[in-house]
PDB file of C-alpha atoms and ligand atoms in Angstrom:
ATOM      1  CA  MET A   1     -20.031 -39.689  50.270  1.00 83.00           C
ATOM      2  CA  ILE A   2     -19.421 -37.695  47.086  1.00 83.00           C
ATOM      3  CA  PRO A   3     -18.265 -34.124  47.847  1.00 85.00           C
ATOM      4  CA  PRO A   4     -20.493 -31.549  46.064  1.00 90.00           C
ATOM      5  CA  ASP A   5     -17.401 -29.614  44.933  1.00 86.00           C
ATOM      6  CA  HIS A   6     -16.085 -32.612  42.995  1.00 88.00           C
ATOM      7  CA  PRO A   7     -15.740 -31.536  39.324  1.00 83.00           C
ATOM      8  CA  ARG A   8     -17.642 -34.666  38.214  1.00 88.00           C
ATOM      9  CA  TYR A   9     -20.218 -34.430  41.022  1.00 88.00           C
ATOM     10  CA  ARG A  10     -23.319 -34.845  38.853  1.00 90.00           C
ATOM     11  CA  SER A  11     -21.894 -37.793  36.980  1.00 89.00           C
ATOM     12  CA  LEU A  12     -20.785 -39.517  40.181  1.00 92.00           C
ATOM     13  CA  VAL A  13     -24.151 -38.986  41.881  1.00 95.00           C
ATOM     14  CA  THR A  14     -25.920 -40.418  38.821  1.00 96.00           C
ATOM     15  CA  ARG A  15     -23.650 -43.474  38.857  1.00 96.00           C
ATOM     16  CA  GLU A  16     -24.313 -43.983  42.555  1.00 96.00           C
ATOM     17  CA  HIS A  17     -28.064 -43.656  41.946  1.00 97.00           C
ATOM     18  CA  LEU A  18     -27.936 -46.230  39.136  1.00 98.00           C
ATOM     19  CA  ALA A  19     -25.928 -48.649  41.299  1.00 97.00           C
ATOM     20  CA  GLU A  20     -28.590 -48.237  44.014  1.00 98.00           C
ATOM     21  CA  SER A  21     -31.274 -48.801  41.374  1.00 98.00           C
ATOM     22  CA  VAL A  22     -29.659 -52.146  40.503  1.00 98.00           C
ATOM     23  CA  LYS A  23     -29.948 -53.133  44.167  1.00 98.00           C
ATOM     24  CA  ASN A  24     -33.626 -52.027  44.146  1.00 97.00           C
ATOM     25  CA  GLY A  25     -34.370 -54.198  41.122  1.00 97.00           C
ATOM     26  CA  ILE A  26     -35.095 -51.283  38.731  1.00 98.00           C
ATOM     27  CA  VAL A  27     -31.938 -51.280  36.599  1.00 98.00           C
ATOM     28  CA  SER A  28     -30.359 -54.446  35.200  1.00 97.00           C
ATOM     29  CA  MET A  29     -26.633 -55.060  35.762  1.00 97.00           C
ATOM     30  CA  GLU A  30     -26.253 -54.678  32.004  1.00 96.00           C
ATOM     31  CA  GLY A  31     -27.903 -51.267  32.313  1.00 97.00           C
ATOM     32  CA  LEU A  32     -24.789 -50.002  34.079  1.00 97.00           C
ATOM     33  CA  THR A  33     -22.598 -50.821  31.100  1.00 97.00           C
ATOM     34  CA  ALA A  34     -25.156 -49.210  28.781  1.00 97.00           C
ATOM     35  CA  HIS A  35     -24.954 -46.064  30.925  1.00 97.00           C
ATOM     36  CA  GLY A  36     -21.149 -46.094  30.733  1.00 97.00           C
ATOM     37  CA  ARG A  37     -21.303 -46.211  26.966  1.00 97.00           C
ATOM     38  CA  GLY A  38     -23.727 -43.308  26.982  1.00 97.00           C
ATOM     39  CA  GLU A  39     -21.431 -41.295  29.276  1.00 97.00           C
ATOM     40  CA  ALA A  40     -18.528 -41.751  26.863  1.00 97.00           C
ATOM     41  CA  PHE A  41     -20.545 -40.386  23.936  1.00 97.00           C
ATOM     42  CA  ASP A  42     -21.852 -37.545  26.098  1.00 97.00           C
ATOM     43  CA  TYR A  43     -18.253 -36.610  26.903  1.00 94.00           C
ATOM     44  CA  PHE A  44     -17.544 -36.329  23.167  1.00 96.00           C
ATOM     45  CA  LEU A  45     -20.665 -34.187  22.798  1.00 96.00           C
ATOM     46  CA  GLY A  46     -19.527 -31.805  25.539  1.00 95.00           C
ATOM     47  CA  GLU A  47     -22.403 -32.826  27.859  1.00 96.00           C
ATOM     48  CA  ARG A  48     -24.740 -30.259  26.342  1.00 97.00           C
ATOM     49  CA  THR A  49     -27.690 -30.120  23.980  1.00 98.00           C
ATOM     50  CA  THR A  50     -26.390 -29.227  20.534  1.00 98.00           C
ATOM     51  CA  ALA A  51     -28.356 -27.131  18.039  1.00 98.00           C
ATOM     52  CA  SER A  52     -29.123 -30.213  15.921  1.00 98.00           C
ATOM     53  CA  ALA A  53     -30.265 -32.192  18.996  1.00 98.00           C
ATOM     54  CA  LEU A  54     -32.683 -29.386  19.802  1.00 98.00           C
ATOM     55  CA  ILE A  55     -34.122 -29.612  16.287  1.00 98.00           C
ATOM     56  CA  ALA A  56     -34.493 -33.391  16.779  1.00 98.00           C
ATOM     57  CA  GLU A  57     -36.212 -32.812  20.126  1.00 98.00           C
ATOM     58  CA  ARG A  58     -38.673 -30.322  18.672  1.00 98.00           C
ATOM     59  CA  THR A  59     -39.318 -32.665  15.733  1.00 98.00           C
ATOM     60  CA  ALA A  60     -39.972 -35.542  18.150  1.00 98.00           C
ATOM     61  CA  ALA A  61     -42.462 -33.293  19.950  1.00 98.00           C
ATOM     62  CA  ALA A  62     -44.153 -32.474  16.641  1.00 98.00           C
ATOM     63  CA  PHE A  63     -44.635 -36.212  15.958  1.00 98.00           C
ATOM     64  CA  LEU A  64     -45.970 -36.839  19.472  1.00 98.00           C
ATOM     65  CA  MET A  65     -48.430 -33.955  19.200  1.00 98.00           C
ATOM     66  CA  THR A  66     -49.809 -35.097  15.837  1.00 98.00           C
ATOM     67  CA  ALA A  67     -49.910 -38.813  16.714  1.00 98.00           C
ATOM     68  CA  ARG A  68     -53.147 -40.777  16.911  1.00 98.00           C
ATOM     69  CA  HIS A  69     -51.819 -43.216  19.526  1.00 98.00           C
ATOM     70  CA  PRO A  70     -48.410 -42.154  20.911  1.00 98.00           C
ATOM     71  CA  VAL A  71     -46.545 -44.416  23.350  1.00 98.00           C
ATOM     72  CA  ILE A  72     -43.499 -43.719  25.533  1.00 98.00           C
ATOM     73  CA  SER A  73     -41.622 -46.978  26.046  1.00 97.00           C
ATOM     74  CA  VAL A  74     -39.758 -47.186  29.355  1.00 98.00           C
ATOM     75  CA  ASN A  75     -36.923 -49.510  30.399  1.00 97.00           C
ATOM     76  CA  GLY A  76     -35.007 -49.775  33.677  1.00 98.00           C
ATOM     77  CA  ASN A  77     -32.400 -47.105  32.930  1.00 98.00           C
ATOM     78  CA  ALA A  78     -34.959 -44.598  31.672  1.00 98.00           C
ATOM     79  CA  ALA A  79     -37.146 -45.062  34.761  1.00 98.00           C
ATOM     80  CA  ALA A  80     -34.215 -44.744  37.172  1.00 98.00           C
ATOM     81  CA  LEU A  81     -32.812 -41.653  35.448  1.00 98.00           C
ATOM     82  CA  ALA A  82     -35.978 -39.773  34.589  1.00 98.00           C
ATOM     83  CA  ALA A  83     -39.238 -41.090  36.070  1.00 98.00           C
ATOM     84  CA  ARG A  84     -40.426 -37.542  36.752  1.00 98.00           C
ATOM     85  CA  GLY A  85     -39.373 -36.324  33.305  1.00 98.00           C
ATOM     86  CA  ILE A  86     -41.370 -39.170  31.746  1.00 98.00           C
ATOM     87  CA  ALA A  87     -44.455 -38.214  33.774  1.00 98.00           C
ATOM     88  CA  ASP A  88     -44.070 -34.577  32.687  1.00 98.00           C
ATOM     89  CA  LEU A  89     -43.751 -35.569  29.031  1.00 98.00           C
ATOM     90  CA  GLN A  90     -46.829 -37.754  29.343  1.00 98.00           C
ATOM     91  CA  GLU A  91     -48.771 -34.820  30.748  1.00 98.00           C
ATOM     92  CA  ALA A  92     -47.652 -32.497  27.943  1.00 98.00           C
ATOM     93  CA  SER A  93     -48.147 -34.977  25.090  1.00 98.00           C
ATOM     94  CA  GLY A  94     -50.997 -37.207  26.237  1.00 98.00           C
ATOM     95  CA  ALA A  95     -48.899 -40.292  25.365  1.00 98.00           C
ATOM     96  CA  ILE A  96     -49.346 -43.720  26.895  1.00 98.00           C
ATOM     97  CA  VAL A  97     -46.497 -44.803  29.202  1.00 98.00           C
ATOM     98  CA  GLU A  98     -45.678 -48.520  28.875  1.00 97.00           C
ATOM     99  CA  VAL A  99     -42.824 -50.531  30.376  1.00 97.00           C
ATOM    100  CA  ASN A 100     -40.904 -52.698  27.909  1.00 96.00           C
ATOM    101  CA  LEU A 101     -37.779 -54.543  29.041  1.00 96.00           C
ATOM    102  CA  PHE A 102     -34.927 -56.425  27.476  1.00 95.00           C
ATOM    103  CA  HIS A 103     -34.005 -58.233  30.705  1.00 94.00           C
ATOM    104  CA  ARG A 104     -37.621 -58.887  31.532  1.00 95.00           C
ATOM    105  CA  THR A 105     -39.057 -60.344  34.703  1.00 95.00           C
ATOM    106  CA  GLU A 106     -42.580 -59.713  35.998  1.00 94.00           C
ATOM    107  CA  GLU A 107     -41.023 -58.461  39.230  1.00 97.00           C
ATOM    108  CA  ARG A 108     -38.911 -55.828  37.433  1.00 97.00           C
ATOM    109  CA  VAL A 109     -41.918 -54.711  35.363  1.00 97.00           C
ATOM    110  CA  ARG A 110     -43.923 -54.248  38.551  1.00 97.00           C
ATOM    111  CA  ARG A 111     -41.154 -52.320  40.332  1.00 98.00           C
ATOM    112  CA  ILE A 112     -40.592 -49.984  37.372  1.00 98.00           C
ATOM    113  CA  GLU A 113     -44.334 -49.385  36.991  1.00 98.00           C
ATOM    114  CA  ASN A 114     -44.556 -48.473  40.685  1.00 98.00           C
ATOM    115  CA  LEU A 115     -41.602 -46.100  40.418  1.00 98.00           C
ATOM    116  CA  LEU A 116     -43.256 -44.367  37.444  1.00 98.00           C
ATOM    117  CA  ARG A 117     -46.591 -44.123  39.268  1.00 98.00           C
ATOM    118  CA  ASP A 118     -44.878 -42.641  42.335  1.00 98.00           C
ATOM    119  CA  ALA A 119     -43.399 -39.999  40.007  1.00 98.00           C
ATOM    120  CA  GLY A 120     -46.890 -39.094  38.747  1.00 98.00           C
ATOM    121  CA  ALA A 121     -47.154 -41.135  35.538  1.00 98.00           C
ATOM    122  CA  ASP A 122     -50.326 -42.903  34.508  1.00 98.00           C
ATOM    123  CA  VAL A 123     -48.879 -46.300  33.534  1.00 98.00           C
ATOM    124  CA  PHE A 124     -50.550 -48.537  30.969  1.00 97.00           C
ATOM    125  CA  SER A 125     -50.160 -51.952  32.549  1.00 94.00           C
ATOM    126  CA  GLY A 126     -51.918 -55.280  32.685  1.00 86.00           C
ATOM    127  CA  PRO A 127     -51.247 -58.547  30.924  1.00 90.00           C
ATOM    128  CA  ALA A 128     -48.742 -58.351  28.078  1.00 93.00           C
ATOM    129  CA  GLU A 129     -48.535 -60.641  25.044  1.00 93.00           C
ATOM    130  CA  ARG A 130     -45.636 -61.648  22.793  1.00 95.00           C
ATOM    131  CA  LEU A 131     -46.737 -59.370  19.961  1.00 94.00           C
ATOM    132  CA  LEU A 132     -43.599 -57.862  18.418  1.00 92.00           C
ATOM    133  CA  PRO A 133     -41.652 -59.912  15.835  1.00 92.00           C
ATOM    134  CA  LEU A 134     -38.586 -60.432  18.063  1.00 92.00           C
ATOM    135  CA  SER A 135     -36.994 -63.549  19.557  1.00 90.00           C
ATOM    136  CA  HIS A 136     -36.149 -61.837  22.865  1.00 91.00           C
ATOM    137  CA  ASP A 137     -38.348 -60.509  25.640  1.00 92.00           C
ATOM    138  CA  ARG A 138     -38.796 -57.026  24.214  1.00 91.00           C
ATOM    139  CA  ALA A 139     -41.449 -58.788  22.133  1.00 93.00           C
ATOM    140  CA  TRP A 140     -43.785 -58.580  25.144  1.00 93.00           C
ATOM    141  CA  CYS A 141     -46.149 -55.622  24.986  1.00 94.00           C
ATOM    142  CA  ARG A 142     -49.833 -54.748  25.249  1.00 94.00           C
ATOM    143  CA  ARG A 143     -52.190 -54.978  22.297  1.00 95.00           C
ATOM    144  CA  GLU A 144     -53.882 -51.649  23.083  1.00 95.00           C
ATOM    145  CA  GLY A 145     -50.539 -50.041  23.994  1.00 96.00           C
ATOM    146  CA  MET A 146     -47.335 -50.274  21.992  1.00 96.00           C
ATOM    147  CA  PHE A 147     -48.698 -52.800  19.499  1.00 96.00           C
ATOM    148  CA  SER A 148     -51.371 -50.333  18.337  1.00 96.00           C
ATOM    149  CA  ALA A 149     -49.159 -47.233  18.517  1.00 97.00           C
ATOM    150  CA  ASP A 150     -48.450 -45.086  15.479  1.00 98.00           C
ATOM    151  CA  VAL A 151     -45.613 -43.182  17.205  1.00 98.00           C
ATOM    152  CA  VAL A 152     -43.274 -44.734  19.806  1.00 98.00           C
ATOM    153  CA  LEU A 153     -40.627 -42.871  21.812  1.00 98.00           C
ATOM    154  CA  VAL A 154     -37.786 -45.243  22.708  1.00 97.00           C
ATOM    155  CA  PRO A 155     -35.123 -43.967  25.089  1.00 96.00           C
ATOM    156  CA  LEU A 156     -31.919 -46.073  25.419  1.00 92.00           C
ATOM    157  CA  GLU A 157     -33.040 -48.717  23.004  1.00 85.00           C
ATOM    158  CA  ASP A 158     -31.408 -51.814  21.577  1.00 78.00           C
ATOM    159  CA  GLY A 159     -31.446 -51.846  17.792  1.00 83.00           C
ATOM    160  CA  ASP A 160     -33.590 -54.943  17.224  1.00 89.00           C
ATOM    161  CA  ARG A 161     -36.828 -53.560  18.513  1.00 92.00           C
ATOM    162  CA  CYS A 162     -36.316 -50.196  16.861  1.00 94.00           C
ATOM    163  CA  GLU A 163     -35.940 -51.945  13.497  1.00 94.00           C
ATOM    164  CA  ALA A 164     -38.960 -54.173  14.203  1.00 95.00           C
ATOM    165  CA  LEU A 165     -41.153 -51.186  15.111  1.00 96.00           C
ATOM    166  CA  VAL A 166     -40.111 -49.320  11.955  1.00 96.00           C
ATOM    167  CA  LYS A 167     -40.863 -52.447   9.858  1.00 96.00           C
ATOM    168  CA  MET A 168     -44.320 -52.524  11.461  1.00 96.00           C
ATOM    169  CA  GLY A 169     -44.882 -49.066   9.965  1.00 97.00           C
ATOM    170  CA  LYS A 170     -44.508 -47.093  13.171  1.00 97.00           C
ATOM    171  CA  THR A 171     -42.759 -43.757  13.576  1.00 98.00           C
ATOM    172  CA  VAL A 172     -39.910 -44.335  16.035  1.00 98.00           C
ATOM    173  CA  LEU A 173     -38.420 -41.476  18.040  1.00 98.00           C
ATOM    174  CA  ALA A 174     -35.129 -42.602  19.618  1.00 98.00           C
ATOM    175  CA  ILE A 175     -33.098 -40.925  22.338  1.00 98.00           C
ATOM    176  CA  ASP A 176     -29.585 -42.327  22.041  1.00 98.00           C
ATOM    177  CA  LEU A 177     -26.228 -40.696  22.701  1.00 98.00           C
ATOM    178  CA  ASN A 178     -24.554 -43.050  20.229  1.00 98.00           C
ATOM    179  CA  PRO A 179     -25.182 -41.705  16.714  1.00 98.00           C
ATOM    180  CA  LEU A 180     -23.599 -44.859  15.231  1.00 96.00           C
ATOM    181  CA  SER A 181     -25.936 -47.351  16.912  1.00 96.00           C
ATOM    182  CA  ARG A 182     -28.389 -49.477  14.936  1.00 95.00           C
ATOM    183  CA  THR A 183     -31.193 -47.742  16.849  1.00 95.00           C
ATOM    184  CA  ALA A 184     -29.921 -44.304  15.889  1.00 97.00           C
ATOM    185  CA  ARG A 185     -29.724 -45.302  12.236  1.00 96.00           C
ATOM    186  CA  ALA A 186     -33.042 -47.135  12.045  1.00 96.00           C
ATOM    187  CA  ALA A 187     -35.200 -44.597  13.916  1.00 97.00           C
ATOM    188  CA  THR A 188     -37.399 -42.053  12.168  1.00 98.00           C
ATOM    189  CA  VAL A 189     -36.004 -39.276  14.378  1.00 98.00           C
ATOM    190  CA  THR A 190     -32.881 -39.704  16.518  1.00 98.00           C
ATOM    191  CA  VAL A 191     -32.271 -37.365  19.414  1.00 98.00           C
ATOM    192  CA  VAL A 192     -28.541 -37.554  20.126  1.00 98.00           C
ATOM    193  CA  ASP A 193     -28.682 -36.091  23.612  1.00 98.00           C
ATOM    194  CA  GLU A 194     -28.627 -37.295  27.196  1.00 98.00           C
ATOM    195  CA  LEU A 195     -32.020 -38.505  28.384  1.00 98.00           C
ATOM    196  CA  THR A 196     -32.370 -36.082  31.312  1.00 98.00           C
ATOM    197  CA  ARG A 197     -31.622 -33.114  29.020  1.00 98.00           C
ATOM    198  CA  ALA A 198     -33.694 -34.422  26.121  1.00 98.00           C
ATOM    199  CA  LEU A 199     -36.959 -35.114  27.962  1.00 98.00           C
ATOM    200  CA  PRO A 200     -37.530 -31.573  29.338  1.00 98.00           C
ATOM    201  CA  ASN A 201     -36.737 -30.126  25.901  1.00 98.00           C
ATOM    202  CA  ILE A 202     -39.277 -32.411  24.210  1.00 98.00           C
ATOM    203  CA  THR A 203     -41.836 -31.610  26.927  1.00 98.00           C
ATOM    204  CA  ARG A 204     -41.299 -27.859  26.490  1.00 98.00           C
ATOM    205  CA  ALA A 205     -41.698 -28.192  22.738  1.00 98.00           C
ATOM    206  CA  CYS A 206     -44.941 -30.164  23.185  1.00 98.00           C
ATOM    207  CA  ARG A 207     -46.229 -27.166  25.134  1.00 98.00           C
ATOM    208  CA  ASP A 208     -44.976 -24.328  22.957  1.00 97.00           C
ATOM    209  CA  LEU A 209     -44.858 -25.571  19.334  1.00 98.00           C
ATOM    210  CA  THR A 210     -47.113 -23.552  17.078  1.00 97.00           C
ATOM    211  CA  GLY A 211     -49.031 -25.305  14.313  1.00 96.00           C
ATOM    212  CA  GLU A 212     -46.807 -23.560  11.775  1.00 97.00           C
ATOM    213  CA  GLU A 213     -43.522 -24.750  13.370  1.00 97.00           C
ATOM    214  CA  ARG A 214     -44.934 -28.251  13.810  1.00 97.00           C
ATOM    215  CA  GLY A 215     -45.743 -28.526  10.115  1.00 97.00           C
ATOM    216  CA  ARG A 216     -42.355 -27.124   9.105  1.00 98.00           C
ATOM    217  CA  LEU A 217     -40.444 -29.567  11.364  1.00 98.00           C
ATOM    218  CA  LEU A 218     -42.386 -32.577  10.099  1.00 98.00           C
ATOM    219  CA  GLN A 219     -41.873 -31.567   6.477  1.00 97.00           C
ATOM    220  CA  SER A 220     -38.169 -30.825   6.752  1.00 97.00           C
ATOM    221  CA  LEU A 221     -37.173 -33.929   8.755  1.00 98.00           C
ATOM    222  CA  ASP A 222     -33.805 -35.289   7.607  1.00 98.00           C
ATOM    223  CA  ASN A 223     -32.514 -37.853  10.114  1.00 98.00           C
ATOM    224  CA  HIS A 224     -29.330 -38.390   8.137  1.00 98.00           C
ATOM    225  CA  TYR A 225     -28.551 -34.691   8.622  1.00 98.00           C
ATOM    226  CA  LEU A 226     -29.306 -34.916  12.373  1.00 98.00           C
ATOM    227  CA  LEU A 227     -26.950 -37.890  12.762  1.00 98.00           C
ATOM    228  CA  SER A 228     -24.207 -36.290  10.629  1.00 98.00           C
ATOM    229  CA  GLU A 229     -24.406 -33.125  12.711  1.00 98.00           C
ATOM    230  CA  ALA A 230     -24.052 -35.137  15.941  1.00 98.00           C
ATOM    231  CA  ILE A 231     -21.005 -36.935  14.534  1.00 98.00           C
ATOM    232  CA  ARG A 232     -19.563 -33.622  13.309  1.00 98.00           C
ATOM    233  CA  GLU A 233     -19.980 -32.085  16.802  1.00 97.00           C
ATOM    234  CA  MET A 234     -18.212 -35.061  18.389  1.00 97.00           C
ATOM    235  CA  THR A 235     -15.335 -35.303  15.932  1.00 96.00           C
ATOM    236  CA  GLY A 236     -14.918 -31.499  16.032  1.00 95.00           C
ATOM    237  CA  ARG A 237     -14.470 -31.585  19.795  1.00 94.00           C
ATOM    238  CA  LEU A 238     -12.055 -34.504  19.542  1.00 92.00           C
ATOM    239  CA  SER A 239      -9.866 -32.781  16.961  1.00 92.00           C
ATOM    240  CA  ARG A 240      -9.906 -29.472  18.899  1.00 91.00           C
ATOM    241  CA  ALA A 241      -8.669 -31.405  21.974  1.00 86.00           C
ATOM    242  CA  LEU A 242      -5.375 -31.877  20.124  1.00 82.00           C
ATOM    243  CA  ASP A 243      -4.861 -28.105  19.596  1.00 80.00           C
TER     244      ASP A 243
HETATM  245  O1  PTJ B 301     -33.976 -52.280  31.436  1.00 62.77           O
HETATM  246  P1  PTJ B 301     -33.774 -53.252  30.309  1.00 62.77           P
HETATM  247  O2  PTJ B 301     -33.771 -54.676  30.803  1.00 62.77           O
HETATM  248  O3  PTJ B 301     -34.771 -53.089  29.205  1.00 62.77           O
HETATM  249  O4  PTJ B 301     -32.323 -53.002  29.654  1.00 62.77           O
HETATM  250  C1  PTJ B 301     -32.029 -51.721  29.172  1.00 62.77           C
HETATM  251  C2  PTJ B 301     -30.633 -51.645  28.494  1.00 62.77           C
HETATM  252  C3  PTJ B 301     -30.229 -50.162  28.487  1.00 62.77           C
HETATM  253  C4  PTJ B 301     -29.618 -52.457  29.286  1.00 62.77           C
HETATM  254  C5  PTJ B 301     -30.745 -52.188  27.062  1.00 62.77           C
HETATM  255  O5  PTJ B 301     -31.735 -51.484  26.366  1.00 62.77           O
HETATM  256  C6  PTJ B 301     -29.434 -52.132  26.334  1.00 62.77           C
HETATM  257  O6  PTJ B 301     -28.608 -53.042  26.412  1.00 62.77           O
HETATM  258  O7  PTJ B 301     -29.230 -51.034  25.607  1.00 62.77           O
HETATM  259  P2  PTJ B 301     -27.920 -50.808  24.678  1.00 62.77           P
HETATM  260  O8  PTJ B 301     -27.978 -51.716  23.503  1.00 62.77           O
HETATM  261  O9  PTJ B 301     -26.697 -50.793  25.521  1.00 62.77           O
HETATM  262  O10 PTJ B 301     -28.208 -49.366  24.154  1.00 62.77           O
HETATM  263  C7  PTJ B 301     -28.325 -48.278  24.999  1.00 62.77           C
HETATM  264  C8  PTJ B 301     -27.952 -47.026  24.205  1.00 62.77           C
HETATM  265  O11 PTJ B 301     -28.329 -45.905  24.970  1.00 62.77           O
HETATM  266  C9  PTJ B 301     -26.441 -46.911  23.933  1.00 62.77           C
HETATM  267  O12 PTJ B 301     -26.238 -46.552  22.586  1.00 62.77           O
HETATM  268  C10 PTJ B 301     -25.976 -45.757  24.848  1.00 62.77           C
HETATM  269  O13 PTJ B 301     -24.992 -44.966  24.230  1.00 62.77           O
HETATM  270  C11 PTJ B 301     -27.258 -44.971  25.022  1.00 62.77           C
HETATM  271  N1  PTJ B 301     -27.376 -44.308  26.333  1.00 62.77           N
HETATM  272  C12 PTJ B 301     -26.950 -44.760  27.533  1.00 62.77           C
HETATM  273  N2  PTJ B 301     -27.258 -43.900  28.517  1.00 62.77           N
HETATM  274  C13 PTJ B 301     -27.918 -42.869  27.928  1.00 62.77           C
HETATM  275  C14 PTJ B 301     -27.999 -43.126  26.531  1.00 62.77           C
HETATM  276  N3  PTJ B 301     -28.598 -42.289  25.677  1.00 62.77           N
HETATM  277  C15 PTJ B 301     -29.158 -41.151  26.200  1.00 62.77           C
HETATM  278  N4  PTJ B 301     -29.124 -40.841  27.518  1.00 62.77           N
HETATM  279  C16 PTJ B 301     -28.528 -41.683  28.412  1.00 62.77           C
HETATM  280  N5  PTJ B 301     -28.531 -41.375  29.720  1.00 62.77           N
END
């Protein structure tokens, strides 16, 4: 039992939930180490949405709202952490929700799809094919889903697929707390923020962006600037810790 007055209460409850989600077959064992890495970067960030992350979130919303065929790709960690947030973003953006896994089994796909449906998402499921140019199981997706997408939102991604999607000509919106990762560097827009903070911000922006702000965000996109700002925030906090 984690006492609610523990200073790291939220973090400990999330860890406990993820450990439970491994037992329920939603999160892979490897997903726990991925979460730990994310936590470390979030610590450097001060566990808050920075001004540059908010710009990235609103830019991601602008891409989703102008997309022809937007897809939100969901893995085990994303579903366990934010099934409801994903359903809300789908409602605001009209995007397709599709499960895509690195540690793929049909059983895990089914469990994650059910979790998303229980949270209110309309999941694009059915038989998948090996359509993406990748040697691992993230290659499996649906022809009318991710394969045909023009814009794909990829939370907690591994770099390979992000690069493959970009090479296929797609706009890739990544949510990744590590601004140095291959995903972060390859994506069209990188949101360096924690998933459960990022999703509601993107959803809100989908609802309140004006046409004028949308156009301005799309025109002024500079992902190198967004990544540099994230690194500056982190290194600034680290150097102030020595004062
Ligand atoms: O469910 P599966 O089988 O598809 O596997 C999913 C994992 C997450 C195991 C897989 O995609 C993986 O190994 O990812 P990586 O390569 O560890 O990358 C995950 C990235 O997400 C890392 O850069 C972390 O810093 C970052 N991250 C972790 N937790 C969060 C996060 N970013 C935002 N919010 C988080 N909560």
